[in-house]
Tab-separated table of C-alpha atoms in Angstrom:
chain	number	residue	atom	x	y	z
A	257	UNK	CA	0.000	0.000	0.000
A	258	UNK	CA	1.066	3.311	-1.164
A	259	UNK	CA	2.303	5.780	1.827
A	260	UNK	CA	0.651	9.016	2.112
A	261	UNK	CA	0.260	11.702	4.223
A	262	UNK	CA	-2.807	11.851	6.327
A	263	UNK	CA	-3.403	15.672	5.961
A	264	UNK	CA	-6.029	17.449	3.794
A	265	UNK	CA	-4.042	20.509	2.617
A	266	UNK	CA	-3.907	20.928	-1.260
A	267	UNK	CA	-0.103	20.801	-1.021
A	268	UNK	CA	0.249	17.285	1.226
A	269	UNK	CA	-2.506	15.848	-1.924
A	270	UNK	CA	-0.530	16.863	-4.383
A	271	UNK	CA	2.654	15.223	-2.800
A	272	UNK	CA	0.261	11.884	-2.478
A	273	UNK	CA	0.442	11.816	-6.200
A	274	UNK	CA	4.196	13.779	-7.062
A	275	UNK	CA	6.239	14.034	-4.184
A	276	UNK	CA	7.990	10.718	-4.588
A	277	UNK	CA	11.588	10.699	-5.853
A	278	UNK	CA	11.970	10.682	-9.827
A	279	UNK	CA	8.392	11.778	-10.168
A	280	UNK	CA	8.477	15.495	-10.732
A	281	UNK	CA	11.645	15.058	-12.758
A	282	UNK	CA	9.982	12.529	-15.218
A	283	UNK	CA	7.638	15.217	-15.610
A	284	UNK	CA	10.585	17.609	-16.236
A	285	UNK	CA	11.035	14.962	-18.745
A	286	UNK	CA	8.077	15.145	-20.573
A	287	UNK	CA	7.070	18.927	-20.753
A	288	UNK	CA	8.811	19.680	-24.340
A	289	UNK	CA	6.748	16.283	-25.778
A	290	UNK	CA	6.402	12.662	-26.006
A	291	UNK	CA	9.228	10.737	-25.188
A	292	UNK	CA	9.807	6.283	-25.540
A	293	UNK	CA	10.882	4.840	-22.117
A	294	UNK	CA	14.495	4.389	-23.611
A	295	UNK	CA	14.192	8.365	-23.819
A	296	UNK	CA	13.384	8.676	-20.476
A	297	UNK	CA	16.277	6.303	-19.613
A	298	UNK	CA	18.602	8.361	-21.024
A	299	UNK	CA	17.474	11.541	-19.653
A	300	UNK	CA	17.361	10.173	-16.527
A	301	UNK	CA	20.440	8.185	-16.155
A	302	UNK	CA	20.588	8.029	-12.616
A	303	UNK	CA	16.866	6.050	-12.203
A	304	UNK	CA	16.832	2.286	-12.428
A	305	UNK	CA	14.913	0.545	-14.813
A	306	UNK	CA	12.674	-0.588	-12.027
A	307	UNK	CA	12.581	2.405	-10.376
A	308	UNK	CA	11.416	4.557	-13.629
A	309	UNK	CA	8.751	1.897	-14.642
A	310	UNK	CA	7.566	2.331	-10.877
A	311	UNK	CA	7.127	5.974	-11.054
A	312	UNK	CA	5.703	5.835	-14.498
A	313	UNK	CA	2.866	3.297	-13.315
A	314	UNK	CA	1.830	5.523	-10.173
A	315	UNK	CA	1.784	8.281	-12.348
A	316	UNK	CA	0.036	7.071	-15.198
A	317	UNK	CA	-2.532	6.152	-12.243
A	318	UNK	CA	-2.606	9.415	-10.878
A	319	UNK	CA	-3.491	10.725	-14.295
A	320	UNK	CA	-0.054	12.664	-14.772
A	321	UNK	CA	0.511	11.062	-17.600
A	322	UNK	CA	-0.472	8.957	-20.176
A	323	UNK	CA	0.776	6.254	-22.775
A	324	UNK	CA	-0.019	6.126	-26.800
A	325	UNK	CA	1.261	4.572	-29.730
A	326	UNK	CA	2.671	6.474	-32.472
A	327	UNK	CA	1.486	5.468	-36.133
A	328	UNK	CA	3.405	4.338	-39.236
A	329	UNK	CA	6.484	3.988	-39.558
A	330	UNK	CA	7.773	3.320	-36.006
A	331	UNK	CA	4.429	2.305	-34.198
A	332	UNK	CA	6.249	2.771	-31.302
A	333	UNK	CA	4.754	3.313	-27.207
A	334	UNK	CA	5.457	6.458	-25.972
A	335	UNK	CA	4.591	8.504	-22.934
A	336	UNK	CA	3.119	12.001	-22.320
A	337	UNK	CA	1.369	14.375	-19.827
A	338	UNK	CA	-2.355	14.709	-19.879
A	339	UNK	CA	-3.773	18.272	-19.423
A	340	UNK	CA	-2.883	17.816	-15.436
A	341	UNK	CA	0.470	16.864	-16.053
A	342	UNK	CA	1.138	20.043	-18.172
A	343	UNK	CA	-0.736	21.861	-15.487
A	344	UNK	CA	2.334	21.023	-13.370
A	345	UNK	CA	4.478	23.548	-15.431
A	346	UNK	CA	4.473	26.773	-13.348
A	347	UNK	CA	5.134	24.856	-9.911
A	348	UNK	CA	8.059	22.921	-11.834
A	349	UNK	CA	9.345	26.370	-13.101
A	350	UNK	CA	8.840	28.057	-9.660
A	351	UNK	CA	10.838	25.145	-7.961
A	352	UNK	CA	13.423	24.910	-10.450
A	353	UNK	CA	13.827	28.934	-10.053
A	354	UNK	CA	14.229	28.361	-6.002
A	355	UNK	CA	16.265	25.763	-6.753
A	356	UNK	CA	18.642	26.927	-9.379
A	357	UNK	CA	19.994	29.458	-6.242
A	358	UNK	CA	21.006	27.075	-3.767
A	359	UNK	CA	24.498	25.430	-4.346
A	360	UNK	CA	25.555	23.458	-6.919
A	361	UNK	CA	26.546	20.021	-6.060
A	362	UNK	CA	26.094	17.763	-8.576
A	363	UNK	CA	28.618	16.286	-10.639
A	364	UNK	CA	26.547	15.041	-13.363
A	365	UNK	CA	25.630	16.869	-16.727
A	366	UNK	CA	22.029	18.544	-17.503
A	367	UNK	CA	19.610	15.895	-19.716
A	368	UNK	CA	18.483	18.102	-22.699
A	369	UNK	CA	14.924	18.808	-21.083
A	370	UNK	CA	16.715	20.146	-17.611
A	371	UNK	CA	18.914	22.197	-19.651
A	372	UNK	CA	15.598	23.728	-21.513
A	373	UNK	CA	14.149	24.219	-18.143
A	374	UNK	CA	17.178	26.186	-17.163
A	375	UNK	CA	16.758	28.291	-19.779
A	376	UNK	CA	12.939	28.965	-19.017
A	377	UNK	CA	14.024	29.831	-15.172
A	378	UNK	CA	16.440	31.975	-15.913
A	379	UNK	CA	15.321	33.734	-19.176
A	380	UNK	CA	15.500	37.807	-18.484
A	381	UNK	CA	13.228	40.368	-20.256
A	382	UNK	CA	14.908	42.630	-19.513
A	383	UNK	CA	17.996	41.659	-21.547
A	384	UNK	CA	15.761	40.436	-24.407
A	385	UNK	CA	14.378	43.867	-24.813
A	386	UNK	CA	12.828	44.840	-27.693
A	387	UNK	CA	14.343	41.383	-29.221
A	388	UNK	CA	12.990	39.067	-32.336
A	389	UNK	CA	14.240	35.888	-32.718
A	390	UNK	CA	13.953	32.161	-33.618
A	391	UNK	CA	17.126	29.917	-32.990
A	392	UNK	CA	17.360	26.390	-33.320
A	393	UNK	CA	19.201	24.079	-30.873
A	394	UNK	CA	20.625	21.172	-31.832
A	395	UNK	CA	21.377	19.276	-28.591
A	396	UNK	CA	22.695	15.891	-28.473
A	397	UNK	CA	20.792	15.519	-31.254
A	398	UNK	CA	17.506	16.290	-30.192
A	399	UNK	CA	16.164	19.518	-32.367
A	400	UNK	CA	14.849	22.353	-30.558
A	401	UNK	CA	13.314	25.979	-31.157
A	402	UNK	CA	13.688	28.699	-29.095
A	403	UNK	CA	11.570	31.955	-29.216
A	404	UNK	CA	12.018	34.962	-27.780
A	405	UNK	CA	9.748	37.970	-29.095
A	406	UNK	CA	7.748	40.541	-26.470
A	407	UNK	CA	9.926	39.346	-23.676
A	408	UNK	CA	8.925	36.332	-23.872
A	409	UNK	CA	10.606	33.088	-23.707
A	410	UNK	CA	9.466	29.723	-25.542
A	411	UNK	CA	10.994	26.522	-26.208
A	412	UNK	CA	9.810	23.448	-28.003
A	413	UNK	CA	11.030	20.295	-29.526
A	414	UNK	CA	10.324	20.666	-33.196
A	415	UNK	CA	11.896	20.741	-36.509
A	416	UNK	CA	13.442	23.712	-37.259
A	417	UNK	CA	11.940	26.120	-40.028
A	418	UNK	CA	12.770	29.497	-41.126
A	419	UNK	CA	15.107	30.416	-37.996
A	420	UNK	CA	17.767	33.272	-37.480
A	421	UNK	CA	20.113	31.038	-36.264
A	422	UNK	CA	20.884	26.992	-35.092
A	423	UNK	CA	23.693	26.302	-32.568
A	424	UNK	CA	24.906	22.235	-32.295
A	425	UNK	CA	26.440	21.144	-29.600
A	426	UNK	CA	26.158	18.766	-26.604
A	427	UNK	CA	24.300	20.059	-23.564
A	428	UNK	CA	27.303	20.238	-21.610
A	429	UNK	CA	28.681	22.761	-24.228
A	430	UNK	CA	25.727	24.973	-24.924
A	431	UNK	CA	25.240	24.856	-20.839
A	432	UNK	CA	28.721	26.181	-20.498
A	433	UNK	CA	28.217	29.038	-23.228
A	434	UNK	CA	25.018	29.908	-21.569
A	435	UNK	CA	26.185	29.758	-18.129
A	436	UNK	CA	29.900	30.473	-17.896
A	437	UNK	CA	32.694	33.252	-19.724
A	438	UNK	CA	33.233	30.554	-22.630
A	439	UNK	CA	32.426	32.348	-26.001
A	440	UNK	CA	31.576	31.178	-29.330
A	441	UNK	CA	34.789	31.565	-30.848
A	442	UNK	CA	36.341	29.300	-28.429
A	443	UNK	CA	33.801	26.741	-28.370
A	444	UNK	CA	34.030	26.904	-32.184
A	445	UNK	CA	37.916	26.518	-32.404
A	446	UNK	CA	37.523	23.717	-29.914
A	447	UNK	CA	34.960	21.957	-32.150
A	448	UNK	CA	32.436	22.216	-28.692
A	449	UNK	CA	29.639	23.992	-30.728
A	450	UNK	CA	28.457	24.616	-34.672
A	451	UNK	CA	26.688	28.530	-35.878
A	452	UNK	CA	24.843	28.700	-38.771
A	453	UNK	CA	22.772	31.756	-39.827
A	454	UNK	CA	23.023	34.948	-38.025
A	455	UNK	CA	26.130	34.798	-35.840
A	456	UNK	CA	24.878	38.148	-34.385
A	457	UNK	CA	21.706	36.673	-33.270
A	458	UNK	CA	23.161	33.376	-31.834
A	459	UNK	CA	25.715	35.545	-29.878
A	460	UNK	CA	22.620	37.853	-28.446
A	461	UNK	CA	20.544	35.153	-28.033
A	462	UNK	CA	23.443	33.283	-25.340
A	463	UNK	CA	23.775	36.357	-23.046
A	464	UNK	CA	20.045	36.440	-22.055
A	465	UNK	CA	20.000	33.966	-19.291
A	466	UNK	CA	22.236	35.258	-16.461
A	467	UNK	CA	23.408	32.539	-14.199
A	468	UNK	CA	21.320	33.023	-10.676
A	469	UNK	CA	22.862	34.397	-7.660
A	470	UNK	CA	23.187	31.832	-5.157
A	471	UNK	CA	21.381	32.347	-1.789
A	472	UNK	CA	21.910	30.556	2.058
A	473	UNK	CA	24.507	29.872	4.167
A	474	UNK	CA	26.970	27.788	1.256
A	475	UNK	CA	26.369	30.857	-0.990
């Protein structure tokens, strides 16, 4: 029998259904799109098998998420959020936020979706200004598009069409331009990262998510 808390505040329900470990970051997982349980695996690394297929029952149960096969020509299982999985979004944001101040200790790299999230948390308008732009990001070979127009942020996994610019690279390297001194140039030289299109653009588009100052007693 599943362990709960005996307490009828919205926040000790919700943690009935998400609180358990792996959960909210297999929804972290899913919030850019569908993804086969190998995907997840990889994204993931540190879950068991056991462990993930656990978490992806009880929240399949819970209505987080769902599962669906994908037509001709892979007819493959894959799994997604339902409407209250996505509704998860801002509270995922707002933790990630919180938690992208405390200190980092962590020795692994970002998956591709956590690195997306980073860039949602720490995104600032301000810098964007009066910004248009559409860049693709080629990450570990997963495609992504990135918006920024209004001072506003998106980012999806899609196919790119009609962008400014595309930056390739592994998520350690594009984390590293984002979040460190590195610049282009370097990571170029180095063969860490591939421009196409508007150079000007891609180099804009890396300065607008400031890394966050960190807060507490380590800070």
């Amino acid at each position: 029998m599943a362990r709960t808390y005996d307490d009828p505040c919205g926040l000790a329900r919700a943690l009935n259904l998400v609180g358990d470990r792996w959960a909210l970051l297999v929804v972290r997982e899913l919030l850019l799109g569908p993804k086969r349980f190998s995907d997840l695996r990889r994204g993931l690394p540190g879950a068991s098998q056991s462990m993930l297929t656990q978490r992806l029952t009880e929240l399949e149960h819970a209505g987080v998420l769902g599962r669906r096969q994908l037509g001709p020509p892979t007819s493959t299982w894959v799994y997604e959020l339902t409407e209250s999985g996505h509704a998860l979004a801002p509270a995922l944001l707002e933790l990630a936020r919180w938690g992208s101040r405390t200190p980092l200790t962590s020795t692994v790299e970002m998956s591709v979706d956590a690195l997306a999230l980073a860039l949602r948390t720490t995104f600032d308008a301000a810098a964007a200004g009066d910004l248009r732009a559409r860049c693709s990001l080629v990450v570990d070979g997963d495609r992504l598009v990135a918006t920024v127009e209004d001072g506003r942020f998106g980012i999806v996994r899609a196919e790119a069409d009609a962008v400014d610019a595309e930056l390739e690279s592994s998520a350690a390297a594009l984390r590293a331009l984002v979040f460190t001194d590195e610049d282009v140039a370097t990571a170029e030289a180095a063969g860490r990262v591939t421009v196409r299109g508007c150079r000007v653009v891609a180099a804009r588009f890396l300065t607008l998510f400031p890394r966050p100052t960190p807060t507490g007693p380590h800070a």
